[in-house]
CSV table of C-alpha atoms in Angstrom, one decimal:
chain,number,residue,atom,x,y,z
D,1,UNK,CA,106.7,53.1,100.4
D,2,UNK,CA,107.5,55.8,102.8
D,3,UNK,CA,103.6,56.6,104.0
D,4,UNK,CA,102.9,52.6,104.4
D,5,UNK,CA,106.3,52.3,106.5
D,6,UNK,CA,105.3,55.6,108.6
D,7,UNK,CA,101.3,54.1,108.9
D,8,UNK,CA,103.1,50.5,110.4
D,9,UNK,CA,105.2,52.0,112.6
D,10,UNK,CA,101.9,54.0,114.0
D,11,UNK,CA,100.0,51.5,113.5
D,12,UNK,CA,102.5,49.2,116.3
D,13,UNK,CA,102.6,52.3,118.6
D,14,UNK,CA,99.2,52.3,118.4
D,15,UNK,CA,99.2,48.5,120.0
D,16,UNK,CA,101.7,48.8,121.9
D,17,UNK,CA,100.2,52.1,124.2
D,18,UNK,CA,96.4,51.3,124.0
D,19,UNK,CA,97.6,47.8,126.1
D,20,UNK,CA,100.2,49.1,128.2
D,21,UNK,CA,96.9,51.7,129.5
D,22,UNK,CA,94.3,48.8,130.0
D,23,UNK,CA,97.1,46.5,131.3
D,24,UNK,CA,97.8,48.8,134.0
D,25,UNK,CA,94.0,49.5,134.4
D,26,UNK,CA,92.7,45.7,134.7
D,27,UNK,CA,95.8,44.5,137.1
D,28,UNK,CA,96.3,47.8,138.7
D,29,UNK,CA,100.0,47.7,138.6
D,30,UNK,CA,102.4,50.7,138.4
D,31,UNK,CA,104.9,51.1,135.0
D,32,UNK,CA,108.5,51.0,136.1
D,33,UNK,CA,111.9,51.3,135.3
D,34,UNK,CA,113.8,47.9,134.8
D,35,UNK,CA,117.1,46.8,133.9
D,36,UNK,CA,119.0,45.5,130.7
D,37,UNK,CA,122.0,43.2,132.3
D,38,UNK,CA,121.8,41.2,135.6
D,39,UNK,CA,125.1,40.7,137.6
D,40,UNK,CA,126.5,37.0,137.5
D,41,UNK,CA,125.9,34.8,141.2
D,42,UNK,CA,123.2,36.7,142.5
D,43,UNK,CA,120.5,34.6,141.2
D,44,UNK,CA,118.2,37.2,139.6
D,45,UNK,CA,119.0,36.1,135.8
D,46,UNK,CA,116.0,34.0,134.3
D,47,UNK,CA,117.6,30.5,133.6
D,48,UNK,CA,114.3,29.7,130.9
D,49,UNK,CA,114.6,26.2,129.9
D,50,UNK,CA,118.1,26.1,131.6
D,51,UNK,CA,120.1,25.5,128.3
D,52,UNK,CA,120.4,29.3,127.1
D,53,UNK,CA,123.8,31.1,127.5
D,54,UNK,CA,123.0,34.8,128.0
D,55,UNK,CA,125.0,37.4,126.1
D,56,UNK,CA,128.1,38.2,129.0
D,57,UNK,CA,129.4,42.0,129.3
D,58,UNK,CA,132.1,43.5,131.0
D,59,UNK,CA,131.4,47.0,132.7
D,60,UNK,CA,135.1,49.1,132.4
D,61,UNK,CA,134.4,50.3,135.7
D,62,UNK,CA,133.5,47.5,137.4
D,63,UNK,CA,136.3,44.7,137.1
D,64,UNK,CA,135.5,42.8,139.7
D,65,UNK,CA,132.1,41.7,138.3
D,66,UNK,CA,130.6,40.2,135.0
D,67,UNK,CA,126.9,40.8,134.0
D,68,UNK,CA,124.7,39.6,131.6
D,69,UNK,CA,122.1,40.9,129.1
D,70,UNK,CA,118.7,39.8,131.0
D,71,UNK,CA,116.5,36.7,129.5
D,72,UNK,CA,113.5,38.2,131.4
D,73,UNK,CA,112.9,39.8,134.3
D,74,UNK,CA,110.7,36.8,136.2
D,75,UNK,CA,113.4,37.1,139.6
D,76,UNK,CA,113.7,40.7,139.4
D,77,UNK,CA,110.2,41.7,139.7
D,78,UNK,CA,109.6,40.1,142.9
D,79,UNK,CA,112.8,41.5,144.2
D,80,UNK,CA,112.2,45.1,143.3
D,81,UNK,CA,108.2,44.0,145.0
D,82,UNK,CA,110.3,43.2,148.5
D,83,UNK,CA,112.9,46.0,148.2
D,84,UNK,CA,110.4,48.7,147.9
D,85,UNK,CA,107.2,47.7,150.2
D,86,UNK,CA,104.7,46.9,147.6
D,87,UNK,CA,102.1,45.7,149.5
D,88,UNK,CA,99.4,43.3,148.9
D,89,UNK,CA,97.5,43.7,145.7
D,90,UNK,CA,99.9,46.4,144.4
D,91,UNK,CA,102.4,44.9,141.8
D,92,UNK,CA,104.8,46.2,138.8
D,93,UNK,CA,104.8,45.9,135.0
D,94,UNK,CA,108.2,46.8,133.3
D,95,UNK,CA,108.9,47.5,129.3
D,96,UNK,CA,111.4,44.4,129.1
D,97,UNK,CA,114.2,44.4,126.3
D,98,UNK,CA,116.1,40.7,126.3
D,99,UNK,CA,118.3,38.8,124.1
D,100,UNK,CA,118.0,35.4,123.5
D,101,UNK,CA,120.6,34.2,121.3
D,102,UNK,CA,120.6,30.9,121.7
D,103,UNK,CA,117.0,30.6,120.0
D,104,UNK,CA,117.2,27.5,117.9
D,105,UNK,CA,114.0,28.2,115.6
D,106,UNK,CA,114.5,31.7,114.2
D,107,UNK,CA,111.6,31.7,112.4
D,108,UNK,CA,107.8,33.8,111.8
D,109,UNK,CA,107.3,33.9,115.6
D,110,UNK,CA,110.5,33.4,117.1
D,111,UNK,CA,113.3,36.1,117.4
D,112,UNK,CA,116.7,36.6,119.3
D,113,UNK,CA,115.6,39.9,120.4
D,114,UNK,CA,112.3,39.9,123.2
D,115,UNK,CA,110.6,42.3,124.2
D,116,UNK,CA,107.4,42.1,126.8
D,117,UNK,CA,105.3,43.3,129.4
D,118,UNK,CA,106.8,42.1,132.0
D,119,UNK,CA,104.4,42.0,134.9
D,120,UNK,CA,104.0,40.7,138.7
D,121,UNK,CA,101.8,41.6,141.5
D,122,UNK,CA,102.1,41.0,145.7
D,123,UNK,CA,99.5,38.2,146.6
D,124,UNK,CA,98.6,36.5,149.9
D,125,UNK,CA,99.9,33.2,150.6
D,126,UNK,CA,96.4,31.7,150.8
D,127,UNK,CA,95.8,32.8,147.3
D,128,UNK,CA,97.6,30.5,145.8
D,129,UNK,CA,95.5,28.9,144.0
D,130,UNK,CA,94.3,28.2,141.0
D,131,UNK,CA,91.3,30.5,141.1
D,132,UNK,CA,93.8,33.4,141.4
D,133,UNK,CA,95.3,32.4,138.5
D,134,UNK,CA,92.6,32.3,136.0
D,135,UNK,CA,91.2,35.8,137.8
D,136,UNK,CA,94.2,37.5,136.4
D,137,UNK,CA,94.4,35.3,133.3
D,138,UNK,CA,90.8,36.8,132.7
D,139,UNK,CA,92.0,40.3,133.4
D,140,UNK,CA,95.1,40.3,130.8
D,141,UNK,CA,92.6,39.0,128.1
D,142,UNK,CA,90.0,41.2,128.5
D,143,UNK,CA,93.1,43.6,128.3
D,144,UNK,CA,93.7,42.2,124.9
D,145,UNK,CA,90.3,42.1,123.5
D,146,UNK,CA,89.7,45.8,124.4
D,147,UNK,CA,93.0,46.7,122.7
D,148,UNK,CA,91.9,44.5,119.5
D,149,UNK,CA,88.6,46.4,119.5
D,150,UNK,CA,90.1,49.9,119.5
D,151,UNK,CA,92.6,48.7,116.7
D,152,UNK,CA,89.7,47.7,114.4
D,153,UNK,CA,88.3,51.4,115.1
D,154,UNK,CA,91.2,53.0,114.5
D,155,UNK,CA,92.6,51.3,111.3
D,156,UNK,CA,90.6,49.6,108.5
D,157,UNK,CA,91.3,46.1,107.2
D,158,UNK,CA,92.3,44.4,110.6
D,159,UNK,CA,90.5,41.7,111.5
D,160,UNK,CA,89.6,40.6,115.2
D,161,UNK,CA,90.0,37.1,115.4
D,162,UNK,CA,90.1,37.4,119.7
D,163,UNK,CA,86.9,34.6,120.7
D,164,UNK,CA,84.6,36.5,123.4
D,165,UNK,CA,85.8,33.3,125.9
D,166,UNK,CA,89.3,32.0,127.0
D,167,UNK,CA,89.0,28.1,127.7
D,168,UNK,CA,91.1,26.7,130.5
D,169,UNK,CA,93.0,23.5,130.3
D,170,UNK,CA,95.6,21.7,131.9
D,171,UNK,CA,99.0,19.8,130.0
D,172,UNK,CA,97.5,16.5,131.4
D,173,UNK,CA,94.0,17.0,130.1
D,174,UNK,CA,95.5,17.7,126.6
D,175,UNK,CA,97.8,14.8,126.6
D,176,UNK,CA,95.1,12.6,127.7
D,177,UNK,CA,93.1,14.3,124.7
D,178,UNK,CA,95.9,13.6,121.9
D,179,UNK,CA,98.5,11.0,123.7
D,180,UNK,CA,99.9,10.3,119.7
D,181,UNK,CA,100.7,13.4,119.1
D,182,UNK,CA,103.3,15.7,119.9
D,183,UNK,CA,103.0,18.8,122.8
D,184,UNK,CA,103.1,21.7,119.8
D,185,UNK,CA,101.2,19.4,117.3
D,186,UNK,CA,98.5,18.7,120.4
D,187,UNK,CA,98.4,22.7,120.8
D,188,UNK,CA,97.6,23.1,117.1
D,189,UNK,CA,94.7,21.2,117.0
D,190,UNK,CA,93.0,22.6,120.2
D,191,UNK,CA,93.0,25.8,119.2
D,192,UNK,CA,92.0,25.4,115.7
D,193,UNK,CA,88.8,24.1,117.8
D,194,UNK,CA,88.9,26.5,120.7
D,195,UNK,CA,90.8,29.7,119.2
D,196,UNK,CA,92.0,30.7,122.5
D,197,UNK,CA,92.7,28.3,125.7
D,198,UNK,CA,95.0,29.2,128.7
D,199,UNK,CA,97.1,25.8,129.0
D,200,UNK,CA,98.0,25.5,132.7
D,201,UNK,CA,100.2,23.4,134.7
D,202,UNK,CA,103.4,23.8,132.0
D,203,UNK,CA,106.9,22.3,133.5
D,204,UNK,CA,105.9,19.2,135.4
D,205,UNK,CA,106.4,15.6,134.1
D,206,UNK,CA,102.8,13.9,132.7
D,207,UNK,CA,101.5,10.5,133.3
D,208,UNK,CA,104.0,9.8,129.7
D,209,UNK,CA,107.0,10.6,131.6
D,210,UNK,CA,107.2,13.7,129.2
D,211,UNK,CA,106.9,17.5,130.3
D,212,UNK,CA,104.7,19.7,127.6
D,213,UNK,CA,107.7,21.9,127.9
D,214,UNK,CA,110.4,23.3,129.7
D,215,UNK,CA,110.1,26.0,132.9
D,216,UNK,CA,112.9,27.1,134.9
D,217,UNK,CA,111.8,25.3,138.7
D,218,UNK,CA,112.7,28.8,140.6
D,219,UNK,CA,110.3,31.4,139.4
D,220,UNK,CA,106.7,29.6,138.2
D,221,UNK,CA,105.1,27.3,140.7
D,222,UNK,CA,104.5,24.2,137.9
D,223,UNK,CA,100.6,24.0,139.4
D,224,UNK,CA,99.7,27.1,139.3
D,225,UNK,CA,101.2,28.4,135.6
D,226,UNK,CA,100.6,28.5,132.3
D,227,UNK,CA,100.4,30.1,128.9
D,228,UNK,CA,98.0,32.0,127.3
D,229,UNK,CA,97.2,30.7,123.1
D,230,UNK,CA,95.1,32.1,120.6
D,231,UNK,CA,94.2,30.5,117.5
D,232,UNK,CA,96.2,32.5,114.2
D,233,UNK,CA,95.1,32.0,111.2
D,234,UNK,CA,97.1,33.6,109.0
D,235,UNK,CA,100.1,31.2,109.6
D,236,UNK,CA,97.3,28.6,110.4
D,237,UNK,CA,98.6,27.6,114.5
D,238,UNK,CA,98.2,28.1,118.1
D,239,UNK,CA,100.3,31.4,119.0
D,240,UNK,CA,101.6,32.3,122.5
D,241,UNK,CA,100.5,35.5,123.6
D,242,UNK,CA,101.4,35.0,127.1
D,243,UNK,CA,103.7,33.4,130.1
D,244,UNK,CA,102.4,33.5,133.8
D,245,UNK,CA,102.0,32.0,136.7
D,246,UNK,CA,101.8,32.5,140.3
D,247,UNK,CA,105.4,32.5,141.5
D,248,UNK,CA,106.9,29.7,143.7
D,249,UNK,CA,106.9,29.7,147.5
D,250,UNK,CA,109.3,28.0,150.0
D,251,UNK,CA,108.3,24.4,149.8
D,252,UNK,CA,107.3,24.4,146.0
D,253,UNK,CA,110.7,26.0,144.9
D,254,UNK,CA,112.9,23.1,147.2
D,255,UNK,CA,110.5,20.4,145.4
D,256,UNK,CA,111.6,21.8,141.7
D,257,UNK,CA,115.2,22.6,142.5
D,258,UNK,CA,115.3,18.8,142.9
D,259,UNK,CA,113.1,17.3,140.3
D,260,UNK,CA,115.7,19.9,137.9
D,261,UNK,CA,118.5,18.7,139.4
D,262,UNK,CA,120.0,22.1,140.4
D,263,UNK,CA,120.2,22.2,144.1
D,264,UNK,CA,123.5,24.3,143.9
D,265,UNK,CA,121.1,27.6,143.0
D,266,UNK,CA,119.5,27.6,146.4
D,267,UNK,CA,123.3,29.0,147.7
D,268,UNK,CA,122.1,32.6,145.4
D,269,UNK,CA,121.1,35.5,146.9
D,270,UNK,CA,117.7,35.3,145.4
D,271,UNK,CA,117.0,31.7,146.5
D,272,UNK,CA,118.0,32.1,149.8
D,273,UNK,CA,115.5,35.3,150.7
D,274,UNK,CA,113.2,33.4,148.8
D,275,UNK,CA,113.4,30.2,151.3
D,276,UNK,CA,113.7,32.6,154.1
D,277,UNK,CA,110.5,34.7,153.8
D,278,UNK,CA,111.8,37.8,152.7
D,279,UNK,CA,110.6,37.9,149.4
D,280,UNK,CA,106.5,38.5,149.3
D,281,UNK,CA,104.5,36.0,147.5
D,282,UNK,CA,103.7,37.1,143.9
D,283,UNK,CA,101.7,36.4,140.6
D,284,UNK,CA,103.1,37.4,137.6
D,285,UNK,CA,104.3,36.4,133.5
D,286,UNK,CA,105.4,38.6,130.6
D,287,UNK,CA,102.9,39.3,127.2
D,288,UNK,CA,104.7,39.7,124.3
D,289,UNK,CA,104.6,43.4,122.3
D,290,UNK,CA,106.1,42.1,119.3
D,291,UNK,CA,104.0,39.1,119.1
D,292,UNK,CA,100.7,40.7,120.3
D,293,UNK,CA,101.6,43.6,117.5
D,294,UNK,CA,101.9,40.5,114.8
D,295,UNK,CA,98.8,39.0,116.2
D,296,UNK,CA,96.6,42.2,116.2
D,297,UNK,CA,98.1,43.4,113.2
D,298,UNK,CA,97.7,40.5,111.0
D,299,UNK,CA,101.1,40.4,109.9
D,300,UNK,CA,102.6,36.9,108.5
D,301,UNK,CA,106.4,37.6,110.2
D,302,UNK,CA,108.0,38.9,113.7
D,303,UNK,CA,110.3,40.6,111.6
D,304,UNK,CA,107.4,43.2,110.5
D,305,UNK,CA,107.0,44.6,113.6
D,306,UNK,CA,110.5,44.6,115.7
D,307,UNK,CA,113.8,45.0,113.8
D,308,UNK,CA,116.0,42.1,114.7
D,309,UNK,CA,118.6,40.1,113.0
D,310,UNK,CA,117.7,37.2,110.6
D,311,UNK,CA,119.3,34.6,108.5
D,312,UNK,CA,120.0,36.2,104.7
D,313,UNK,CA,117.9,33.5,103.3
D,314,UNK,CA,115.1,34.2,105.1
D,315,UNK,CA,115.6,37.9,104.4
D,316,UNK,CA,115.3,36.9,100.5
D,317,UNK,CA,112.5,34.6,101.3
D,318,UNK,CA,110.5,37.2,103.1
D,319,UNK,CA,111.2,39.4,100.4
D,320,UNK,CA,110.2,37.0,97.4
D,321,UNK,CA,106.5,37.0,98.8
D,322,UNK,CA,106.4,41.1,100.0
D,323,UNK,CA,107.3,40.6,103.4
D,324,UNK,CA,109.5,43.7,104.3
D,325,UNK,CA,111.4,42.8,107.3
D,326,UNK,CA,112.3,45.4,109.5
């Protein structure tokens, strides 16, 4: 029991530093420091789908201010980008910790605690587009294949189920594909057929009147985002490796404040360098390590690879069929 806990734990380490290398080798980014609470009204704190209440603290020697436990670290990046000079083509990638407690499907892939490469990059304006995107989309999975490749070396009985290709698609063109069936049901049958698609353009409102799903309007640009999926097979589904996009400019962020209905966010800090140019334009996402470890690893629950907190009947489920949870 003790030598197969010891060869998981290297076994995750192993994952977890062979990507961080070839993530900073493929985007050319520099490993920072980041930071585990964000201070209330200044605008950095990731909203998500905008119905999440982040864990508040109270600093003793701070009374006059309340922080909370970051969600991700989407408004920070860009802000630590400005603050320090990075330059064009230079960028950041930060080993985010986040809490998430108002997940409402604990389940094999889902967990209250996050953790993630968290990752942005200084573009030019006139790269924008959506060629830029799938440049860097190419990048990170490359990143991912390489690291699956050196796993298989390394440790017997892992299978590489990464496809040599990534297909692009948009939210539209999969609606338009399966218009009966529901956004995660549509993503479950493309990628048992494609085994790993980047689905772009994830927050704005399709032809249905329906979004695919939800995207805070101040950090991704809803045309120029998306999510990177790989086909699992051991839990038979599309998985979600990945978050990205290239990161909202003045007029794109005004035109999402409103479709969302939040126009009172543009008085924040954040939103107001943003609107006044003094933020640079960026690209950027977060990859997660626990569920790029699952992936790699084969493993059937989140729980085997990051130690979180889980409902006792799923402990005793998970332990019924020999799934030690961490």
């Amino acid at each position: 029991m003790k030598k197969s806990f010891i060869h998981q734990q290297e076994e995750i380490s192993f994952v977890k530093n062979t990507f961080t290398q070839y993530l900073i080798d493929k985007l050319d980014v520099v490993e920072v420091q980041g930071p585990i609470l964000s201070k209330v009204g200044d605008g950095m704190q990731d909203n998500l789908s905008g119905i999440e209440n982040p864990v508040t603290v109270n600093v003793l020697q701070i009374p006059d201010a309340t922080y909370e436990v970051v969600h991700s670290l989407a408004k920070w990046k860009r802000h630590t980008l400005a603050r320090f000079g990075f330059n064009e083509g230079e960028g950041l990638v930060v080993n985010m910790k986040a809490l998430r407690p108002d997940e409402d499907s604990l389940d094999a892939t889902h967990s209250v605690y996050v953790d993630q490469w968290d990752w942005e990059a200084v573009i030019n304006k006139s790269d924008r587009t959506v060629e830029t995107l799938k440049r860097f989309v190419e990048r990170i999975y490359t990143a991912m294949k390489s690291t699956q490749s050196r796993v298989c070396q390394k440790f017997s009985g892992i299978e590489n189920n990464f496809p040599e290709e990534i297909t692009f698609i948009t939210t539209q063109e999969l609606e338009d594909m399966y218009p009966d069936l529901e956004p995660k049901e549509r993503e479950n049958k493309l990628l048992r057929e494609k085994k790993a698609v980047f689905l772009m353009q994830i927050g704005k409102e399709l032809k249905s009147g329906q979004r695919h799903d939800g995207r805070a309007p101040d950090y991704d640009d809803w045309e120029l985002n998306g999510d990177i999926l790989v086909y699992y097979p051991v839990l038979d589904m599309a998985y979600e490796l990945s978050s990205m996009g290239i990161r909202v400019d003045e007029d794109s962020l005004l035109s999402q404040i409103k479709i969302a209905g939040c126009e009172d966010r543009l008085e924040l800090d954040f939103h107001k360098k943003l609107l006044n140019k003094e933020l640079p334009y960026t690209i950027g996402g977060g990859i997660g390590q626990s569920r790029l470890c699952m992936y790699m690893l084969g493993k059937a629950h989140i729980g085997e690879v990051q130690a979180s907190v889980w409902p006792d009947d799923m402990r005793k489920t998970c332990e019924e069929n020999g799934i030690k949870l961490l």
